Short mmCIF file of C-alpha atoms in Angstrom, two decimals:
data_model
loop_
_atom_site.label_atom_id
_atom_site.label_comp_id
_atom_site.label_asym_id
_atom_site.label_seq_id
_atom_site.Cartn_x
_atom_site.Cartn_y
_atom_site.Cartn_z
CA MET A 285 84.57 124.46 56.50
CA GLU A 286 86.54 123.85 59.44
CA LYS A 287 83.63 123.49 61.50
CA GLY A 288 82.35 120.65 59.38
CA ASN A 289 85.69 119.21 59.36
CA GLY A 290 86.03 119.12 63.02
CA CYS A 291 82.57 117.41 63.54
CA CYS A 292 83.40 114.54 61.08
CA PHE A 293 86.56 113.98 62.88
CA SER A 294 85.29 113.98 66.40
CA SER A 295 82.55 111.67 65.43
CA VAL A 296 85.36 109.33 63.62
CA SER A 297 87.62 109.52 66.54
CA SER A 298 84.84 108.87 69.11
CA SER A 299 83.61 105.74 67.30
CA ALA A 300 87.07 104.59 67.15
CA ILE A 301 87.52 105.19 70.77
CA LEU A 302 84.30 103.54 71.77
CA SER A 303 84.92 100.54 69.69
CA SER A 304 88.48 100.37 71.27
CA VAL A 305 86.83 100.60 74.49
CA ALA A 306 84.52 98.01 73.82
CA PHE A 307 87.11 95.66 72.45
CA VAL A 308 89.27 95.97 75.52
CA VAL A 309 85.96 95.27 77.87
CA ILE A 310 85.44 92.09 75.96
CA LEU A 311 88.86 91.20 76.23
CA ILE A 312 88.87 91.67 79.94
CA PHE A 313 85.58 89.71 80.12
CA VAL A 314 86.74 86.74 78.37
CA ARG A 315 89.93 86.63 80.17
CA VAL A 316 88.06 86.84 83.57
CA LEU A 317 85.93 83.97 82.41
CA TYR A 318 88.92 82.05 81.41
CA VAL A 319 90.69 82.69 84.69
CA ILE A 320 87.85 81.33 86.63
CA TYR A 321 87.73 78.13 84.47
CA CYS A 322 91.47 77.69 85.03
CA SER A 323 90.94 78.34 88.69
CA GLY A 324 88.37 75.73 89.12
CA ARG A 325 90.70 73.06 88.02
CA PRO A 326 93.63 71.40 89.96
CA LEU A 327 97.05 73.10 88.79
CA ASN A 328 98.51 71.39 86.01
CA LYS A 329 102.07 70.92 87.50
CA ARG A 330 103.21 67.60 89.17
CA SER A 331 106.18 68.71 91.24
CA SER A 332 107.35 69.42 94.88
CA LYS A 333 108.82 72.79 94.74
CA PRO A 334 107.63 74.98 97.41
CA VAL A 335 104.89 77.36 96.76
CA SER A 336 104.92 80.91 98.48
CA THR A 337 101.69 81.10 100.80
CA LEU A 338 100.03 83.95 102.11
CA ILE A 339 97.93 83.15 105.44
CA ILE A 340 95.36 85.55 106.38
CA LEU A 341 94.75 85.54 110.13
CA GLY A 342 91.37 86.73 111.92
CA SER A 343 90.35 87.40 115.42
CA GLY A 344 89.84 84.48 117.82
CA GLY A 345 88.49 81.35 116.57
CA HIS A 346 89.55 82.11 112.79
CA THR A 347 92.94 81.94 113.85
CA ALA A 348 92.79 78.84 115.99
CA GLU A 349 90.99 77.08 113.05
CA MET A 350 93.83 78.24 110.73
CA LEU A 351 96.73 77.23 112.91
CA ASN A 352 94.80 73.76 113.13
CA LEU A 353 94.97 73.39 109.57
CA LEU A 354 98.57 74.77 109.21
CA ALA A 355 99.64 72.01 111.56
CA MET A 356 98.54 69.48 108.80
CA LEU A 357 100.33 71.28 105.84
CA GLN A 358 103.81 70.14 105.41
CA LYS A 359 106.03 73.27 105.85
CA ASP A 360 108.85 72.64 103.16
CA ARG A 361 106.00 72.81 100.69
CA PHE A 362 104.50 75.97 101.71
CA TYR A 363 107.37 78.36 101.95
CA PRO A 364 107.94 81.00 102.34
CA ARG A 365 105.10 81.88 104.58
CA PHE A 366 103.53 85.35 105.14
CA TYR A 367 101.10 85.94 107.56
CA ILE A 368 98.57 88.82 107.43
CA ALA A 369 96.29 90.11 110.52
CA ALA A 370 94.19 92.98 110.75
CA ALA A 371 96.10 96.15 112.17
CA THR A 372 94.01 95.92 115.27
CA ASP A 373 94.38 92.52 115.93
CA ASN A 374 96.91 91.88 118.60
CA MET A 375 96.77 88.07 119.21
CA SER A 376 96.58 86.55 115.91
CA LEU A 377 100.08 87.43 114.89
CA GLN A 378 101.55 86.44 118.26
CA LYS A 379 99.87 82.89 117.89
CA ALA A 380 101.36 82.42 114.41
CA LEU A 381 104.61 83.46 115.54
CA LEU A 382 104.67 80.99 118.13
CA LEU A 383 103.92 78.40 115.98
CA GLU A 384 106.55 79.44 113.67
CA ASN A 385 109.16 79.72 116.46
CA SER A 386 108.35 76.37 117.55
CA LEU A 387 108.84 74.81 114.15
CA ALA A 388 112.13 76.87 113.51
CA SER A 389 113.32 75.18 116.96
CA GLU A 390 112.38 71.78 116.14
CA THR A 391 113.93 72.07 112.52
CA GLY A 392 116.89 74.18 113.15
CA THR A 393 115.75 77.07 110.80
CA VAL A 394 115.46 80.70 111.43
CA VAL A 395 111.83 82.36 111.43
CA ALA A 396 113.14 85.23 109.56
CA GLU A 397 113.87 83.12 106.49
CA THR A 398 110.59 81.24 106.35
CA ALA A 399 108.06 83.29 107.67
CA GLN A 400 106.83 87.31 107.71
CA PHE A 401 104.47 88.97 109.81
CA MET A 402 102.34 91.79 108.59
CA LYS A 403 99.56 94.00 109.64
CA VAL A 404 96.69 95.32 107.24
CA TYR A 405 94.18 97.98 107.90
CA ARG A 406 90.78 96.89 108.36
CA SER A 407 88.09 97.58 105.73
CA ARG A 408 85.59 98.05 108.78
CA GLU A 409 85.10 97.36 112.42
CA VAL A 410 82.92 95.29 114.19
CA GLY A 411 79.74 97.72 114.29
CA GLN A 412 80.91 100.43 112.40
CA SER A 413 78.69 102.21 110.14
CA TYR A 414 78.41 101.36 106.54
CA ILE A 415 78.61 104.92 105.45
CA THR A 416 82.15 105.34 106.95
CA SER A 417 82.97 101.64 105.80
CA VAL A 418 83.19 103.00 102.27
CA TRP A 419 86.00 105.20 102.91
CA THR A 420 87.84 102.92 105.45
CA THR A 421 87.39 100.16 102.79
CA LEU A 422 89.22 102.30 100.26
CA ILE A 423 92.15 102.79 102.52
CA ALA A 424 92.56 99.28 103.24
CA THR A 425 92.36 98.22 99.59
CA VAL A 426 95.20 100.43 98.67
CA HIS A 427 97.12 99.19 101.78
CA ALA A 428 96.24 95.60 100.88
CA LEU A 429 97.21 96.30 97.07
CA TRP A 430 100.93 97.50 98.41
CA LEU A 431 101.00 94.46 100.32
CA MET A 432 100.36 92.16 97.63
CA ILE A 433 102.42 93.55 95.22
CA LYS A 434 105.17 92.89 97.56
CA ILE A 435 104.17 89.28 98.27
CA ARG A 436 102.87 88.07 95.23
CA PRO A 437 101.94 84.76 96.83
CA GLU A 438 101.31 81.48 95.18
CA VAL A 439 98.81 80.24 97.61
CA ILE A 440 96.23 82.01 99.70
CA LEU A 441 94.80 80.38 102.77
CA CYS A 442 92.08 82.15 104.20
CA ASN A 443 88.97 81.34 106.63
CA GLY A 444 86.46 83.96 106.89
CA PRO A 445 87.43 87.54 108.57
CA GLY A 446 86.54 90.48 106.17
CA THR A 447 90.31 91.31 106.05
CA CYS A 448 90.56 88.55 103.49
CA ILE A 449 88.25 90.24 101.08
CA PRO A 450 90.46 93.08 99.47
CA LEU A 451 93.71 90.75 99.54
CA CYS A 452 91.49 87.85 97.70
CA VAL A 453 90.21 90.47 95.32
CA ILE A 454 93.42 92.03 94.53
CA ALA A 455 94.91 88.40 93.97
CA PHE A 456 92.08 87.82 91.66
CA ILE A 457 92.92 90.93 89.73
CA PHE A 458 96.64 89.77 89.44
CA LYS A 459 95.55 86.54 87.76
CA VAL A 460 93.46 88.38 85.45
CA LEU A 461 96.26 90.68 84.54
CA GLY A 462 98.67 87.89 84.41
CA ILE A 463 100.89 89.33 87.45
CA ARG A 464 100.80 86.28 89.51
CA TRP A 465 98.60 82.95 89.48
CA SER A 466 97.53 82.52 93.21
CA SER A 467 95.33 79.62 94.24
CA ILE A 468 93.06 80.72 96.62
CA PHE A 469 91.56 78.41 99.08
CA TYR A 470 88.75 79.52 101.51
CA VAL A 471 87.88 77.42 104.32
CA GLU A 472 84.23 78.34 105.86
CA SER A 473 84.46 78.80 109.44
CA ILE A 474 83.20 75.77 111.42
CA ALA A 475 80.97 78.19 113.20
CA ARG A 476 78.95 78.38 109.85
CA VAL A 477 76.43 75.79 109.83
CA ARG A 478 73.56 76.56 107.73
CA ARG A 479 74.46 79.85 105.89
CA LEU A 480 77.92 81.02 104.60
CA SER A 481 79.57 84.13 106.21
CA LEU A 482 79.71 87.28 104.17
CA SER A 483 83.22 86.93 103.24
CA GLY A 484 82.39 83.26 102.01
CA LEU A 485 79.28 84.33 99.98
CA LEU A 486 81.01 86.75 98.21
CA LEU A 487 83.75 84.49 97.13
CA TYR A 488 81.09 82.17 96.20
CA LYS A 489 79.25 84.23 94.13
CA LEU A 490 81.96 85.82 92.25
CA TRP A 491 83.74 82.46 91.69
CA MET A 492 86.89 84.08 93.16
CA ALA A 493 88.01 81.13 95.42
CA ASP A 494 89.69 78.34 93.60
CA GLN A 495 88.41 75.81 96.17
CA LEU A 496 85.67 76.92 99.02
CA PHE A 497 85.58 74.47 101.82
CA VAL A 498 82.66 74.08 104.13
CA GLN A 499 82.47 71.92 107.34
CA TRP A 500 78.82 71.09 107.51
CA PRO A 501 76.87 68.99 105.03
CA GLN A 502 73.87 71.67 105.09
CA LEU A 503 76.35 74.10 103.59
CA LYS A 504 77.23 71.63 100.67
CA GLN A 505 73.50 71.23 99.98
CA GLN A 506 73.03 75.02 99.74
CA TYR A 507 75.87 75.82 98.04
CA PRO A 508 77.00 72.92 95.50
CA ARG A 509 80.02 74.22 94.29
CA ALA A 510 81.43 74.30 97.72
CA THR A 511 83.64 71.10 98.75
CA TYR A 512 82.44 69.27 101.82
CA VAL A 513 85.60 68.31 103.95
CA GLY A 514 84.07 67.59 107.46
CA ARG A 515 85.11 69.32 110.66
CA LEU A 516 88.43 70.75 111.29
CA MET A 517 88.08 71.03 114.87
CA MET B 12 81.05 62.74 131.07
CA GLY B 13 82.89 64.69 133.51
CA ASP B 14 86.22 63.37 134.42
CA GLU B 15 86.97 64.78 138.09
CA GLU B 16 90.22 62.59 139.07
CA GLY B 17 92.33 64.59 141.32
CA VAL B 18 89.83 67.19 142.30
CA ASP B 19 88.57 67.24 145.73
CA LYS B 20 84.81 65.53 145.36
CA SER B 21 83.22 67.91 147.72
CA ARG B 22 84.32 70.91 145.47
CA ARG B 23 82.13 71.06 142.19
CA VAL B 24 82.88 74.07 140.42
CA VAL B 25 80.79 75.90 137.70
CA PHE B 26 83.02 77.92 135.30
CA VAL B 27 81.21 80.51 133.27
CA THR B 28 83.11 82.35 130.45
CA VAL B 29 82.32 84.79 128.09
CA GLY B 30 85.56 84.82 126.29
CA THR B 31 86.71 88.31 124.90
CA THR B 32 83.01 89.52 124.53
CA SER B 33 80.96 91.34 126.62
CA PHE B 34 77.77 89.58 127.95
CA ASP B 35 76.43 91.20 130.72
CA ALA B 36 72.97 89.21 130.29
CA LEU B 37 74.82 85.95 131.05
CA VAL B 38 76.82 87.34 134.17
CA LYS B 39 73.52 88.65 135.35
CA ALA B 40 71.63 85.54 134.79
CA VAL B 41 74.32 83.24 136.44
CA ASP B 42 74.62 85.58 139.39
CA SER B 43 70.74 85.66 139.85
CA GLU B 44 69.10 83.83 142.88
CA ASN B 45 67.10 81.63 140.42
CA VAL B 46 70.13 80.14 138.94
CA LYS B 47 72.36 79.62 141.83
CA LYS B 48 69.65 78.09 143.80
CA GLU B 49 69.43 75.38 141.09
CA LEU B 50 73.18 74.92 140.99
CA LEU B 51 73.09 74.32 144.54
CA VAL B 52 70.16 71.77 144.25
CA LYS B 53 72.39 69.96 141.45
CA GLY B 54 75.28 69.67 144.15
CA TYR B 55 77.63 72.41 142.94
CA THR B 56 79.64 74.18 145.42
CA HIS B 57 81.31 76.86 143.76
CA LEU B 58 80.62 79.36 140.91
CA LEU B 59 83.50 81.11 138.91
CA ILE B 60 82.59 83.54 136.72
CA GLN B 61 85.00 84.79 134.17
CA MET B 62 83.14 88.04 132.88
CA GLY B 63 85.49 89.57 130.14
CA ARG B 64 84.55 92.99 129.04
CA GLY B 65 81.18 93.24 130.44
CA SER B 66 80.32 96.02 133.13
CA TYR B 67 78.01 94.06 135.51
CA VAL B 68 80.18 92.90 138.29
CA PRO B 69 78.68 89.84 139.95
CA THR B 70 78.81 89.82 143.95
CA LYS B 71 81.35 87.84 145.43
CA SER B 72 80.30 85.03 148.27
CA GLU B 73 82.00 83.26 150.68
CA GLY B 74 79.09 80.67 150.68
CA GLU B 75 78.09 79.84 153.82
CA GLY B 76 75.09 77.64 153.02
CA SER B 77 75.03 79.12 149.36
CA LEU B 78 77.48 78.71 146.47
CA VAL B 79 80.93 80.24 146.67
CA VAL B 80 80.92 82.83 143.92
CA ASP B 81 84.37 84.65 142.46
CA TYR B 82 84.99 86.18 139.33
CA PHE B 83 87.55 87.82 137.34
CA THR B 84 87.73 89.47 133.92
CA PHE B 85 90.39 87.90 131.61
CA SER B 86 93.21 85.18 131.91
CA SER B 87 95.32 84.28 129.24
CA SER B 88 94.51 80.73 128.90
CA ILE B 89 91.34 79.35 130.71
CA ALA B 90 92.36 75.74 129.99
CA ASP B 91 93.10 75.26 133.66
CA HIS B 92 89.56 76.73 134.86
CA LEU B 93 88.00 74.28 132.16
CA ARG B 94 89.86 71.37 133.55
CA SER B 95 89.21 71.87 137.08
CA ALA B 96 85.26 72.48 136.28
CA SER B 97 82.46 70.06 137.15
CA LEU B 98 80.06 72.23 134.44
CA VAL B 99 80.77 74.98 132.09
CA ILE B 100 78.41 77.53 131.05
CA SER B 101 79.92 79.45 128.07
CA HIS B 102 79.04 82.18 125.59
CA ALA B 103 78.56 80.69 121.79
CA GLY B 104 82.11 81.49 120.67
CA SER B 105 83.61 78.33 118.66
CA GLY B 106 86.63 78.85 120.63
CA SER B 107 85.36 78.26 123.89
CA ILE B 108 82.83 75.64 122.74
CA PHE B 109 85.46 73.48 121.21
CA GLU B 110 88.03 73.79 123.76
CA THR B 111 85.45 72.67 126.34
CA LEU B 112 84.19 69.67 124.20
CA ARG B 113 87.75 68.80 123.75
CA LEU B 114 88.49 68.45 127.49
CA ARG B 115 85.18 66.48 127.80
CA LYS B 116 83.35 68.61 130.15
CA PRO B 117 79.41 69.09 130.37
CA LEU B 118 78.56 72.34 128.57
CA ILE B 119 75.85 74.76 128.57
CA VAL B 120 76.07 77.37 125.85
CA VAL B 121 74.12 80.59 126.28
CA VAL B 122 73.50 82.53 123.04
CA ASN B 123 73.94 86.35 123.39
CA GLU B 124 70.70 87.70 121.78
CA ASP B 125 71.97 91.08 121.63
CA LEU B 126 74.49 90.26 118.92
CA MET B 127 73.65 91.34 115.46
CA ASP B 128 73.25 88.78 112.76
CA ASN B 129 73.69 85.84 115.31
CA HIS B 130 75.34 83.44 113.29
CA GLN B 131 76.61 81.81 116.45
CA SER B 132 73.51 80.27 117.56
CA GLU B 133 73.64 78.04 114.29
CA LEU B 134 76.77 76.15 116.03
CA ALA B 135 75.36 75.95 119.37
CA ASP B 136 71.82 74.70 117.97
CA GLU B 137 73.52 72.04 115.56
CA LEU B 138 75.86 70.68 118.54
CA ALA B 139 72.81 70.54 120.81
CA ASN B 140 70.85 68.48 118.35
CA ARG B 141 73.63 66.30 118.24
CA LYS B 142 73.49 65.85 121.83
CA HIS B 143 77.17 67.29 122.63
CA LEU B 144 75.79 70.34 124.81
CA TYR B 145 73.04 71.93 126.04
CA CYS B 146 71.50 75.10 124.48
CA ALA B 147 69.85 77.87 126.58
CA SER B 148 69.23 81.57 126.78
CA PRO B 149 69.85 83.98 129.56
CA GLN B 150 66.23 83.81 130.66
CA THR B 151 65.92 80.03 130.16
CA LEU B 152 69.14 79.15 131.84
CA HIS B 153 67.86 78.30 135.36
CA GLN B 154 65.13 75.96 133.71
CA THR B 155 67.64 74.22 131.75
CA ILE B 156 69.91 73.73 134.65
CA SER B 157 67.09 71.98 136.51
CA ASP B 158 66.24 69.80 133.83
CA MET B 159 69.69 68.77 132.46
CA ASP B 160 70.46 65.10 132.57
CA LEU B 161 74.50 65.48 131.78
CA ASN B 162 74.39 61.60 131.51
CA SER B 163 72.56 61.75 128.35
CA LEU B 164 75.33 64.04 126.52
CA LEU B 165 77.54 62.56 124.05
CA PRO B 166 81.15 62.94 123.68
CA TYR B 167 82.26 65.27 120.98
CA THR B 168 84.71 63.29 118.67
CA PRO B 169 87.41 66.13 117.42
CA GLY B 170 87.47 66.85 113.97
CA ASP B 171 90.41 66.44 111.64
CA ALA B 172 92.24 68.88 109.19
CA THR B 173 93.69 66.09 107.03
CA PRO B 174 90.95 65.87 104.34
CA VAL B 175 91.26 69.57 103.80
CA ALA B 176 94.82 69.24 103.50
CA ASN B 177 94.85 66.56 101.15
CA HIS B 178 92.50 68.33 99.07
CA ILE B 179 94.89 71.27 99.13
CA ASN B 180 97.99 69.18 98.30
CA ARG B 181 96.27 67.41 95.58
CA PHE B 182 95.04 70.53 93.87
CA LEU B 183 98.22 72.04 93.84
CA GLY B 184 99.97 68.96 92.43
CA PHE B 185 101.94 67.86 95.49
CA PRO B 186 102.34 64.16 95.78
CA ASP B 187 100.14 62.59 98.06
CA ASP B 188 101.77 62.18 101.79
#
């Protein structure tokens, strides 16, 4: 009878779908574990080829600390450089531009060739209610996705602002999907002495940063997988 | 501590800064008679308040027999004000704190208790424990000023980003510098 055949057919196809889904989920799970395992280890290469670098800037102290770190990195290794700041943050990109301008005049290059500056929508403003934050985070994530597809950096440097979470999550997904392998370096702010910031905690718990640096020994004790590097400021 | 070369010795400025924040409690405390009295007793002559986004406006004063008080909201760089100060009273922002410590100025950090999730106090407490600065609340500020011994403060040795940079370089497979 047709009904009977229909029932048999739908039960076969639904179990086929179920097992396919289960298979894909397991595949993704294994891939994620593999990505996390590889992320924790230094890259396998030994070369001096420059790596495209995304630098995520946050307001105030965050930018000061990041620029301090950048001053120590050889610019011909981390190149081209993409600076991203939150849409409402006016000062950080200006400060980065100052740094790049002085660099360009020193080396006789053109800023436009070595550095780009972009703004990204913020997931959440300080003090914003957590309910509306869900929606704004969604929008911010789509915008971040768009930017990441364009940039696809090999290295990501960030030090705390909430801006970095959508970008780092997307970078991690790109790693899992094989779109681009980004080495994510997170430097927890010097203002965090006893507890990690929310961004730091998320990246730590989800094993999403290749290396998570802390500036105070108390944090290293609390979070053993972090790397203690002393103070940057 | 406290380099006063080139500054008129009879002019000792207390510079108060709240950065880009709004910190009425600190501005009010500094503008209170209690605190101004303690500052006078300690030999300060001028009080300059950078009040940021706060709504409480201090009272200017020409200073006959009392502190000369002046204020402004923002400036593009407070470095010059820090340099010419004999004492700095600052909110607990890490930028202000380290800028002041780098200039080797005596520093009292006042933590804003109205901020949610006050992680800033962690940094202020740690640096106070290491004797690089004094820590106070707006309510205890006058007491801190009265009790402080600036000679007991230890200079802060600036940090170094080289270890992190080396780490990152090695991780990425770049040859060591």
